Amino acid sequence: MAFTGRAALLAALGSLPVGLWDPGWSGILAVNAPLAVACACDFALAAPVRRLGLSRSGDASVRLGEGADVTLTVTNPSGRPLRAQLRDAWPPSSWEPGTEVAASRHRLTVPAGERRRVTTRLRPTRRGDRRTDRVTIRSAGPLGLFTRQGTHRVPWTVRVLPPFTSRKHLPAKLARLRELDGRTSVLTRGEGTEFDSLREYVPGDDTRSIDWRATARHATVAVRTWRPERDRHILVVLDTGRTSAGRVGDVPRLDASMDAALLLGALASRAGDRVDLLAFDRRVRALVQGRSARDVLPSLVTAMATLEPELVELDARGLTATALRTARRRSLIVLLTSLDAAPVEEGLLPVLSQLTQRHTILVASVADPYVARMSEARGDTEAVYEAAAAAQAQSERRRTAEQLRRHGVTVVDETPDNLAPALADAYLALKAAGRL
């Protein structure tokens, strides 16, 4: 209960001539009885806060960068009208900086025995679960001299999902996939193992695709066309260790990796392949297995929503053992991790042969565009030193990527904006070549 009326009362008394009142409470009540009565009535007429009924409804999930509306229903069971200020408290990352006060505070009036709704508009700035459970209400009397204040627990959770900004590339990648599958007028020949049809030979076709028996039965040379195999297994592995916490531009490397994984998952599921997800550092952080094509993308998004980088070194041996248990038949394992020399040479390379002897391996990494800009800097001594450092960093990444390629690994090293489409292209190239 906040006695805001006391200040108003003393201010009114302070305006009286000196000597007309005793500063004690008895003197105040004797000289200013009407004012005291007004304060008491105002307090009595303020609706009680503890008897209010509160409940929530609204959005339970939202993509990062979009808005979510959570509605609070306030029921006033008392016989007095509620005139109140309400604060719906959420974590600071539930709003853009500087907008919290305006978004979380509401004024409302609820007549006796009725209910009213107020809506809090959230616009989260981070992935994960945003939870709230406290609502503070300050109920005022009709004169505003006194207020009653109380807090109610009204829990609610809004899950903030990855934004999936790379979905804009999906239509173009699906068009390319339809070409590989031979469902468009542009029929391309992949080297998969599923026979599709026969067509007339055109200059430029691989002579190894000529079907000599069919040619002998027809007046023209016939060639076989193939379509990439379907129902392949794709295991996407997210490294959530220390290196995934580094920020590239405005987002952590982990977020850029997740965006690329979502585009690959959407594309591969449309291609008829099975997609699983494993997030790992020193233990399993998320695992998605056995989802149907319709459920793959929602399952991936939900599993990724609460993932955060862990400030520990990746356990490459543990990752390898877990991946082998998860992918028991021949699969494409897509590892989204760092291309820094030390983690790869000391962690991944010693155990890489255990993966490559059974599976096709693709390593994708987020490159920092600032390093490329540094390498082009000139003009003063500091800029030249920065360019030299950037050139050395780029050289080490190329050397690390070349080491992986010598082990039969496909490597994709791109900036955050280009990683997702480049990874999708690498998947389509492997599929067209029949390497899945």
CSV table of C-alpha atoms in Angstrom, one decimal:
chain,number,residue,atom,x,y,z
A,1,MET,CA,0.0,0.0,0.0
A,2,ALA,CA,1.5,3.4,-1.0
A,3,PHE,CA,0.4,6.3,1.2
A,4,THR,CA,0.7,9.0,-1.5
A,5,GLY,CA,-2.2,10.9,0.2
A,6,ARG,CA,0.0,11.7,3.2
A,7,ALA,CA,2.2,14.1,1.1
A,8,ALA,CA,-0.9,15.8,-0.2
A,9,LEU,CA,-2.3,16.1,3.3
A,10,LEU,CA,0.8,17.6,4.8
A,11,ALA,CA,1.1,20.1,1.8
A,12,ALA,CA,-2.4,21.3,2.5
A,13,LEU,CA,-1.7,21.7,6.2
A,14,GLY,CA,1.5,23.6,5.4
A,15,SER,CA,-0.5,26.3,3.7
A,16,LEU,CA,-2.3,27.2,7.0
A,17,PRO,CA,-1.0,30.2,9.0
A,18,VAL,CA,1.6,29.3,11.7
A,19,GLY,CA,0.0,28.7,15.1
A,20,LEU,CA,-3.4,27.5,13.8
A,21,TRP,CA,-2.4,23.8,14.0
A,22,ASP,CA,-0.6,21.5,16.2
A,23,PRO,CA,2.0,19.5,14.2
A,24,GLY,CA,0.9,16.3,16.0
A,25,TRP,CA,-1.6,14.0,14.4
A,26,SER,CA,-4.3,15.0,17.0
A,27,GLY,CA,-3.9,18.6,16.0
A,28,ILE,CA,-4.1,17.8,12.3
A,29,LEU,CA,-7.3,15.8,12.7
A,30,ALA,CA,-8.9,18.4,14.9
A,31,VAL,CA,-8.2,21.4,12.6
A,32,ASN,CA,-8.5,19.6,9.2
A,33,ALA,CA,-11.1,17.0,9.9
A,34,PRO,CA,-12.8,17.5,6.5
A,35,LEU,CA,-9.5,16.8,4.7
A,36,ALA,CA,-8.8,13.7,6.9
A,37,VAL,CA,-12.3,12.4,6.2
A,38,ALA,CA,-11.8,13.0,2.4
A,39,CYS,CA,-8.5,11.0,2.6
A,40,ALA,CA,-10.1,8.2,4.5
A,41,CYS,CA,-13.0,8.0,2.1
A,42,ASP,CA,-10.7,8.1,-0.9
A,43,PHE,CA,-8.7,5.2,0.6
A,44,ALA,CA,-12.0,3.3,1.3
A,45,LEU,CA,-13.3,3.8,-2.2
A,46,ALA,CA,-10.1,2.6,-3.9
A,47,ALA,CA,-10.8,-0.9,-5.3
A,48,PRO,CA,-8.8,-3.7,-3.4
A,49,VAL,CA,-5.9,-5.0,-5.4
A,50,ARG,CA,-5.5,-8.5,-3.8
A,51,ARG,CA,-9.0,-9.5,-4.8
A,52,LEU,CA,-8.5,-8.8,-8.5
A,53,GLY,CA,-8.5,-11.8,-10.9
A,54,LEU,CA,-5.8,-11.8,-13.6
A,55,SER,CA,-5.2,-14.2,-16.5
A,56,ARG,CA,-3.1,-14.1,-19.7
A,57,SER,CA,-3.6,-15.1,-23.3
A,58,GLY,CA,-2.0,-14.3,-26.6
A,59,ASP,CA,1.2,-15.3,-28.5
A,60,ALA,CA,3.3,-18.1,-27.1
A,61,SER,CA,6.0,-17.9,-29.8
A,62,VAL,CA,7.4,-15.3,-32.2
A,63,ARG,CA,10.3,-15.0,-34.7
A,64,LEU,CA,13.2,-12.8,-33.7
A,65,GLY,CA,12.6,-9.3,-35.0
A,66,GLU,CA,8.8,-9.6,-35.1
A,67,GLY,CA,6.2,-8.5,-32.6
A,68,ALA,CA,4.2,-10.6,-30.1
A,69,ASP,CA,1.0,-9.5,-28.3
A,70,VAL,CA,0.3,-10.8,-24.8
A,71,THR,CA,-3.1,-9.9,-23.4
A,72,LEU,CA,-3.8,-9.5,-19.7
A,73,THR,CA,-7.4,-9.8,-18.5
A,74,VAL,CA,-8.2,-8.0,-15.3
A,75,THR,CA,-11.4,-9.0,-13.4
A,76,ASN,CA,-12.7,-6.7,-10.7
A,77,PRO,CA,-15.0,-8.8,-8.4
A,78,SER,CA,-15.4,-6.0,-5.8
A,79,GLY,CA,-18.3,-3.5,-5.5
A,80,ARG,CA,-15.9,-0.5,-6.2
A,81,PRO,CA,-14.6,0.6,-9.6
A,82,LEU,CA,-10.9,0.1,-10.3
A,83,ARG,CA,-8.9,3.1,-11.4
A,84,ALA,CA,-5.4,1.7,-11.8
A,85,GLN,CA,-1.9,2.0,-13.2
A,86,LEU,CA,-0.6,-1.4,-14.2
A,87,ARG,CA,3.0,-2.5,-14.9
A,88,ASP,CA,3.5,-5.8,-16.8
A,89,ALA,CA,7.1,-6.6,-16.1
A,90,TRP,CA,9.2,-8.6,-18.7
A,91,PRO,CA,13.0,-9.1,-19.1
A,92,PRO,CA,14.7,-6.1,-20.7
A,93,SER,CA,15.5,-8.1,-23.9
A,94,SER,CA,11.7,-8.3,-24.5
A,95,TRP,CA,11.8,-4.9,-26.1
A,96,GLU,CA,14.0,-2.7,-28.2
A,97,PRO,CA,16.2,-0.4,-26.0
A,98,GLY,CA,14.3,2.6,-24.8
A,99,THR,CA,10.8,1.3,-25.4
A,100,GLU,CA,10.3,-0.7,-22.2
A,101,VAL,CA,8.5,2.0,-20.1
A,102,ALA,CA,6.0,2.9,-22.7
A,103,ALA,CA,5.3,-0.7,-23.6
A,104,SER,CA,5.0,-2.2,-20.1
A,105,ARG,CA,2.8,0.4,-18.4
A,106,HIS,CA,-0.9,0.7,-18.8
A,107,ARG,CA,-3.8,2.8,-17.3
A,108,LEU,CA,-7.2,1.1,-17.1
A,109,THR,CA,-10.6,1.5,-15.5
A,110,VAL,CA,-12.6,-1.6,-14.6
A,111,PRO,CA,-16.2,-1.0,-13.4
A,112,ALA,CA,-17.4,-3.1,-10.4
A,113,GLY,CA,-18.1,-6.7,-11.3
A,114,GLU,CA,-16.6,-6.4,-14.8
A,115,ARG,CA,-13.4,-7.2,-16.6
A,116,ARG,CA,-11.1,-5.4,-19.0
A,117,ARG,CA,-8.2,-6.4,-21.2
A,118,VAL,CA,-4.8,-4.7,-21.8
A,119,THR,CA,-2.3,-5.9,-24.4
A,120,THR,CA,1.4,-5.7,-24.0
A,121,ARG,CA,3.3,-5.6,-27.3
A,122,LEU,CA,6.7,-7.4,-27.1
A,123,ARG,CA,9.5,-7.1,-29.7
A,124,PRO,CA,12.3,-9.3,-28.4
A,125,THR,CA,15.9,-8.7,-29.3
A,126,ARG,CA,17.3,-12.1,-28.4
A,127,ARG,CA,16.3,-15.7,-29.1
A,128,GLY,CA,15.1,-18.0,-26.3
A,129,ASP,CA,12.3,-18.1,-23.7
A,130,ARG,CA,11.1,-14.8,-22.3
A,131,ARG,CA,9.3,-15.4,-19.0
A,132,THR,CA,7.2,-13.1,-16.8
A,133,ASP,CA,5.2,-13.8,-13.7
A,134,ARG,CA,4.6,-10.5,-11.9
A,135,VAL,CA,2.1,-7.8,-12.5
A,136,THR,CA,2.1,-4.7,-10.3
A,137,ILE,CA,-1.2,-2.8,-9.9
A,138,ARG,CA,-1.7,0.5,-8.2
A,139,SER,CA,-5.4,1.2,-7.4
A,140,ALA,CA,-6.4,4.9,-6.7
A,141,GLY,CA,-9.4,6.3,-5.1
A,142,PRO,CA,-11.7,8.8,-6.9
A,143,LEU,CA,-9.7,11.8,-5.5
A,144,GLY,CA,-6.3,10.3,-6.1
A,145,LEU,CA,-5.2,11.0,-2.5
A,146,PHE,CA,-4.4,7.4,-1.6
A,147,THR,CA,-3.5,4.3,-3.6
A,148,ARG,CA,-3.4,0.6,-2.9
A,149,GLN,CA,-0.6,-1.3,-4.5
A,150,GLY,CA,-0.1,-5.0,-4.9
A,151,THR,CA,1.6,-7.7,-7.0
A,152,HIS,CA,0.0,-10.7,-8.7
A,153,ARG,CA,1.8,-13.7,-10.1
A,154,VAL,CA,0.6,-14.3,-13.7
A,155,PRO,CA,3.2,-16.5,-15.4
A,156,TRP,CA,3.6,-16.6,-19.2
A,157,THR,CA,6.3,-17.6,-21.6
A,158,VAL,CA,7.0,-16.4,-25.1
A,159,ARG,CA,9.5,-18.5,-27.1
A,160,VAL,CA,11.6,-16.4,-29.4
A,161,LEU,CA,12.5,-18.4,-32.5
A,162,PRO,CA,15.3,-18.0,-35.0
A,163,PRO,CA,14.4,-15.4,-37.7
A,164,PHE,CA,15.2,-17.7,-40.6
A,165,THR,CA,16.2,-14.8,-42.8
A,166,SER,CA,17.7,-17.1,-45.5
A,167,ARG,CA,14.2,-18.5,-46.4
A,168,LYS,CA,14.2,-15.9,-49.2
A,169,HIS,CA,16.7,-18.1,-51.0
A,170,LEU,CA,14.4,-21.2,-50.8
A,171,PRO,CA,12.4,-20.7,-54.0
A,172,ALA,CA,15.6,-20.4,-56.1
A,173,LYS,CA,17.1,-23.5,-54.5
A,174,LEU,CA,13.9,-25.5,-55.0
A,175,ALA,CA,13.8,-24.5,-58.7
A,176,ARG,CA,17.4,-25.9,-59.0
A,177,LEU,CA,16.3,-29.1,-57.1
A,178,ARG,CA,13.4,-29.6,-59.6
A,179,GLU,CA,15.9,-29.3,-62.4
A,180,LEU,CA,18.0,-32.0,-60.8
A,181,ASP,CA,14.9,-34.2,-60.3
A,182,GLY,CA,14.0,-33.8,-64.0
A,183,ARG,CA,10.6,-32.3,-63.3
A,184,THR,CA,11.2,-29.2,-65.4
A,185,SER,CA,11.8,-28.6,-69.1
A,186,VAL,CA,15.5,-28.3,-68.3
A,187,LEU,CA,16.5,-31.9,-67.8
A,188,THR,CA,20.0,-32.2,-66.4
A,189,ARG,CA,21.9,-35.4,-65.9
A,190,GLY,CA,23.2,-36.2,-62.5
A,191,GLU,CA,25.3,-39.2,-61.6
A,192,GLY,CA,22.9,-40.6,-59.0
A,193,THR,CA,21.9,-44.3,-59.0
A,194,GLU,CA,18.1,-43.9,-59.7
A,195,PHE,CA,17.3,-44.3,-63.4
A,196,ASP,CA,14.8,-41.7,-64.7
A,197,SER,CA,14.2,-42.0,-68.4
A,198,LEU,CA,15.6,-42.2,-71.9
A,199,ARG,CA,16.0,-39.2,-74.3
A,200,GLU,CA,17.6,-38.3,-77.5
A,201,TYR,CA,21.4,-37.6,-77.5
A,202,VAL,CA,22.4,-34.0,-77.9
A,203,PRO,CA,26.0,-32.7,-78.4
A,204,GLY,CA,27.7,-32.3,-75.1
A,205,ASP,CA,26.1,-35.3,-73.3
A,206,ASP,CA,28.5,-37.7,-71.6
A,207,THR,CA,29.0,-40.6,-73.9
A,208,ARG,CA,29.0,-42.9,-71.0
A,209,SER,CA,25.3,-42.3,-70.6
A,210,ILE,CA,24.4,-43.7,-74.0
A,211,ASP,CA,22.1,-46.7,-73.8
A,212,TRP,CA,23.4,-48.9,-76.7
A,213,ARG,CA,20.5,-51.4,-76.5
A,214,ALA,CA,17.9,-48.7,-76.8
A,215,THR,CA,19.9,-47.0,-79.6
A,216,ALA,CA,19.9,-50.3,-81.5
A,217,ARG,CA,16.1,-50.4,-81.4
A,218,HIS,CA,15.7,-46.8,-82.5
A,219,ALA,CA,16.9,-44.6,-85.3
A,220,THR,CA,18.5,-42.1,-83.0
A,221,VAL,CA,21.1,-42.3,-80.2
A,222,ALA,CA,19.4,-42.7,-76.8
A,223,VAL,CA,20.9,-41.7,-73.5
A,224,ARG,CA,19.9,-42.5,-70.0
A,225,THR,CA,18.9,-39.7,-67.6
A,226,TRP,CA,19.3,-40.0,-63.9
A,227,ARG,CA,17.8,-38.3,-61.0
A,228,PRO,CA,19.4,-37.8,-57.6
A,229,GLU,CA,18.7,-40.5,-55.0
A,230,ARG,CA,15.9,-39.7,-52.5
A,231,ASP,CA,15.5,-40.8,-48.9
A,232,ARG,CA,19.1,-40.0,-48.1
A,233,HIS,CA,20.0,-39.2,-44.5
A,234,ILE,CA,21.3,-35.7,-43.6
A,235,LEU,CA,22.7,-35.1,-40.1
A,236,VAL,CA,23.3,-31.4,-39.3
A,237,VAL,CA,25.7,-30.9,-36.5
A,238,LEU,CA,25.9,-27.5,-34.7
A,239,ASP,CA,29.1,-26.8,-32.8
A,240,THR,CA,27.8,-24.8,-29.7
A,241,GLY,CA,31.3,-24.6,-28.1
A,242,ARG,CA,33.5,-21.6,-27.4
A,243,THR,CA,34.1,-20.5,-31.0
A,244,SER,CA,30.4,-20.3,-31.8
A,245,ALA,CA,30.1,-17.4,-29.3
A,246,GLY,CA,32.2,-15.0,-31.4
A,247,ARG,CA,30.2,-12.2,-33.0
A,248,VAL,CA,30.4,-11.5,-36.7
A,249,GLY,CA,28.7,-8.2,-37.4
A,250,ASP,CA,25.6,-8.0,-35.2
A,251,VAL,CA,25.1,-11.7,-34.4
A,252,PRO,CA,27.0,-14.6,-32.9
A,253,ARG,CA,28.4,-17.2,-35.2
A,254,LEU,CA,26.0,-19.7,-33.8
A,255,ASP,CA,23.0,-17.7,-35.1
A,256,ALA,CA,24.5,-17.5,-38.6
A,257,SER,CA,25.1,-21.3,-38.5
A,258,MET,CA,21.5,-22.0,-37.4
A,259,ASP,CA,20.2,-19.9,-40.3
A,260,ALA,CA,22.2,-21.9,-42.8
A,261,ALA,CA,21.0,-25.1,-41.1
A,262,LEU,CA,17.4,-24.1,-41.4
A,263,LEU,CA,17.7,-23.4,-45.2
A,264,LEU,CA,19.5,-26.7,-45.7
A,265,GLY,CA,16.8,-28.6,-43.6
A,266,ALA,CA,13.9,-27.0,-45.6
A,267,LEU,CA,15.6,-27.8,-48.9
A,268,ALA,CA,16.6,-31.4,-48.0
A,269,SER,CA,13.2,-32.3,-46.7
A,270,ARG,CA,11.6,-31.1,-49.9
A,271,ALA,CA,14.1,-33.2,-51.8
A,272,GLY,CA,12.8,-36.3,-50.0
A,273,ASP,CA,15.8,-36.7,-47.7
A,274,ARG,CA,15.6,-37.3,-43.9
A,275,VAL,CA,17.1,-34.5,-41.8
A,276,ASP,CA,18.3,-34.8,-38.2
A,277,LEU,CA,19.9,-32.2,-36.0
A,278,LEU,CA,22.6,-32.6,-33.3
A,279,ALA,CA,23.8,-29.6,-31.2
A,280,PHE,CA,26.9,-30.5,-29.3
A,281,ASP,CA,29.9,-29.0,-27.4
A,282,ARG,CA,30.9,-31.3,-24.5
A,283,ARG,CA,27.4,-32.8,-24.3
A,284,VAL,CA,24.3,-33.0,-26.4
A,285,ARG,CA,22.4,-29.6,-26.3
A,286,ALA,CA,19.7,-30.5,-28.7
A,287,LEU,CA,18.7,-33.6,-30.8
A,288,VAL,CA,16.0,-33.8,-33.4
A,289,GLN,CA,15.5,-37.3,-35.0
A,290,GLY,CA,12.9,-39.1,-37.1
A,291,ARG,CA,10.7,-36.2,-38.1
A,292,SER,CA,8.5,-36.3,-41.2
A,293,ALA,CA,9.1,-33.9,-44.0
A,294,ARG,CA,6.2,-31.7,-42.8
A,295,ASP,CA,7.5,-31.6,-39.2
A,296,VAL,CA,11.2,-31.1,-39.9
A,297,LEU,CA,11.4,-27.4,-40.1
A,298,PRO,CA,9.1,-26.6,-37.1
A,299,SER,CA,11.1,-29.1,-35.0
A,300,LEU,CA,14.4,-27.6,-36.0
A,301,VAL,CA,13.2,-24.1,-35.3
A,302,THR,CA,11.9,-25.1,-31.9
A,303,ALA,CA,15.1,-27.0,-30.9
A,304,MET,CA,17.3,-24.1,-32.0
A,305,ALA,CA,15.3,-21.4,-30.2
A,306,THR,CA,16.9,-21.9,-26.8
A,307,LEU,CA,20.4,-22.8,-27.9
A,308,GLU,CA,23.2,-20.6,-26.6
A,309,PRO,CA,27.0,-20.8,-27.1
A,310,GLU,CA,28.8,-22.5,-24.2
A,311,LEU,CA,32.2,-21.1,-23.2
A,312,VAL,CA,33.9,-24.5,-23.4
A,313,GLU,CA,36.1,-26.2,-26.0
A,314,LEU,CA,34.4,-28.5,-28.4
A,315,ASP,CA,35.0,-32.2,-27.5
A,316,ALA,CA,35.7,-33.5,-31.0
A,317,ARG,CA,36.0,-37.1,-29.8
A,318,GLY,CA,32.7,-37.0,-28.0
A,319,LEU,CA,31.1,-35.3,-31.0
A,320,THR,CA,32.4,-38.0,-33.4
A,321,ALA,CA,31.1,-40.8,-31.1
A,322,THR,CA,27.7,-39.1,-30.8
A,323,ALA,CA,27.4,-38.5,-34.6
A,324,LEU,CA,28.3,-42.1,-35.3
A,325,ARG,CA,25.6,-43.3,-32.9
A,326,THR,CA,23.0,-40.9,-34.5
A,327,ALA,CA,23.9,-41.7,-38.1
A,328,ARG,CA,24.1,-45.5,-38.2
A,329,ARG,CA,23.8,-45.8,-42.0
A,330,ARG,CA,25.7,-43.9,-44.7
A,331,SER,CA,24.8,-40.2,-44.4
A,332,LEU,CA,25.8,-36.7,-45.3
A,333,ILE,CA,27.1,-35.1,-42.1
A,334,VAL,CA,27.1,-31.3,-42.2
A,335,LEU,CA,29.3,-29.9,-39.4
A,336,LEU,CA,28.8,-26.2,-38.8
A,337,THR,CA,31.9,-25.2,-36.9
A,338,SER,CA,35.0,-22.9,-36.9
A,339,LEU,CA,37.8,-23.1,-39.4
A,340,ASP,CA,40.3,-21.7,-36.8
A,341,ALA,CA,43.5,-23.7,-37.1
A,342,ALA,CA,43.9,-24.8,-33.5
A,343,PRO,CA,40.4,-26.3,-32.9
A,344,VAL,CA,40.6,-28.1,-36.3
A,345,GLU,CA,44.2,-29.4,-36.1
A,346,GLU,CA,44.1,-30.4,-32.5
A,347,GLY,CA,40.4,-31.5,-32.2
A,348,LEU,CA,38.8,-32.5,-35.5
A,349,LEU,CA,41.6,-33.8,-37.8
A,350,PRO,CA,42.7,-36.6,-35.4
A,351,VAL,CA,39.2,-38.1,-35.4
A,352,LEU,CA,38.1,-37.2,-38.9
A,353,SER,CA,38.9,-40.5,-40.4
A,354,GLN,CA,36.3,-42.2,-38.2
A,355,LEU,CA,33.6,-40.1,-39.9
A,356,THR,CA,34.9,-40.1,-43.5
A,357,GLN,CA,35.3,-43.9,-43.8
A,358,ARG,CA,31.5,-44.3,-43.3
A,359,HIS,CA,30.0,-40.9,-44.3
A,360,THR,CA,30.2,-38.0,-46.6
A,361,ILE,CA,31.4,-34.9,-44.6
A,362,LEU,CA,30.7,-31.3,-45.3
A,363,VAL,CA,32.2,-28.6,-43.1
A,364,ALA,CA,30.7,-25.1,-43.2
A,365,SER,CA,32.1,-22.1,-41.3
A,366,VAL,CA,31.2,-18.5,-40.9
A,367,ALA,CA,33.8,-16.1,-42.2
A,368,ASP,CA,34.2,-12.6,-40.9
A,369,PRO,CA,33.8,-9.9,-43.7
A,370,TYR,CA,35.7,-7.4,-41.5
A,371,VAL,CA,38.9,-9.5,-42.0
A,372,ALA,CA,38.5,-9.1,-45.8
A,373,ARG,CA,38.1,-5.4,-45.4
A,374,MET,CA,41.1,-5.2,-43.2
A,375,SER,CA,43.2,-7.0,-45.8
A,376,GLU,CA,42.6,-4.2,-48.3
A,377,ALA,CA,43.4,-1.4,-45.8
A,378,ARG,CA,46.2,1.0,-46.8
A,379,GLY,CA,47.2,4.6,-46.1
A,380,ASP,CA,49.1,4.6,-42.8
A,381,THR,CA,51.3,2.3,-40.7
A,382,GLU,CA,48.4,1.0,-38.6
A,383,ALA,CA,46.4,0.1,-41.6
A,384,VAL,CA,49.3,-1.8,-43.2
A,385,TYR,CA,49.8,-3.8,-40.0
A,386,GLU,CA,46.0,-4.6,-39.9
A,387,ALA,CA,46.2,-5.7,-43.5
A,388,ALA,CA,49.1,-7.9,-42.8
A,389,ALA,CA,47.3,-9.5,-39.8
A,390,ALA,CA,44.2,-10.0,-41.9
A,391,ALA,CA,46.2,-11.6,-44.7
A,392,GLN,CA,47.8,-14.0,-42.2
A,393,ALA,CA,44.4,-15.0,-40.8
A,394,GLN,CA,43.0,-15.6,-44.2
A,395,SER,CA,46.1,-17.7,-45.2
A,396,GLU,CA,45.6,-19.9,-42.0
A,397,ARG,CA,41.9,-20.4,-42.9
A,398,ARG,CA,42.8,-21.5,-46.4
A,399,ARG,CA,45.4,-23.8,-45.1
A,400,THR,CA,43.0,-25.4,-42.7
A,401,ALA,CA,40.3,-25.8,-45.4
A,402,GLU,CA,42.9,-27.4,-47.7
A,403,GLN,CA,43.8,-29.9,-44.9
A,404,LEU,CA,40.2,-30.9,-44.6
A,405,ARG,CA,39.8,-31.2,-48.4
A,406,ARG,CA,42.7,-33.6,-48.5
A,407,HIS,CA,40.7,-35.9,-46.2
A,408,GLY,CA,37.8,-35.8,-48.7
A,409,VAL,CA,35.8,-33.2,-46.9
A,410,THR,CA,33.8,-30.6,-48.7
A,411,VAL,CA,34.4,-27.1,-47.2
A,412,VAL,CA,32.1,-24.1,-47.4
A,413,ASP,CA,33.6,-20.9,-45.9
A,414,GLU,CA,31.4,-17.8,-46.4
A,415,THR,CA,30.3,-14.7,-44.7
A,416,PRO,CA,27.0,-14.7,-42.7
A,417,ASP,CA,24.9,-13.4,-45.6
A,418,ASN,CA,26.3,-15.9,-48.1
A,419,LEU,CA,26.7,-19.0,-45.9
A,420,ALA,CA,23.2,-20.3,-46.1
A,421,PRO,CA,22.9,-20.2,-50.0
A,422,ALA,CA,26.4,-21.5,-50.4
A,423,LEU,CA,25.7,-24.4,-48.1
A,424,ALA,CA,22.5,-25.2,-50.0
A,425,ASP,CA,24.4,-25.1,-53.3
A,426,ALA,CA,27.1,-27.5,-51.9
A,427,TYR,CA,24.3,-29.9,-50.9
A,428,LEU,CA,22.7,-29.7,-54.4
A,429,ALA,CA,26.1,-30.3,-56.0
A,430,LEU,CA,26.7,-33.4,-53.9
A,431,LYS,CA,23.3,-34.6,-54.7
A,432,ALA,CA,23.7,-34.1,-58.4
A,433,ALA,CA,27.1,-35.9,-58.3
A,434,GLY,CA,25.4,-38.9,-56.6
A,435,ARG,CA,27.7,-38.6,-53.5
A,436,LEU,CA,24.9,-38.8,-51.0
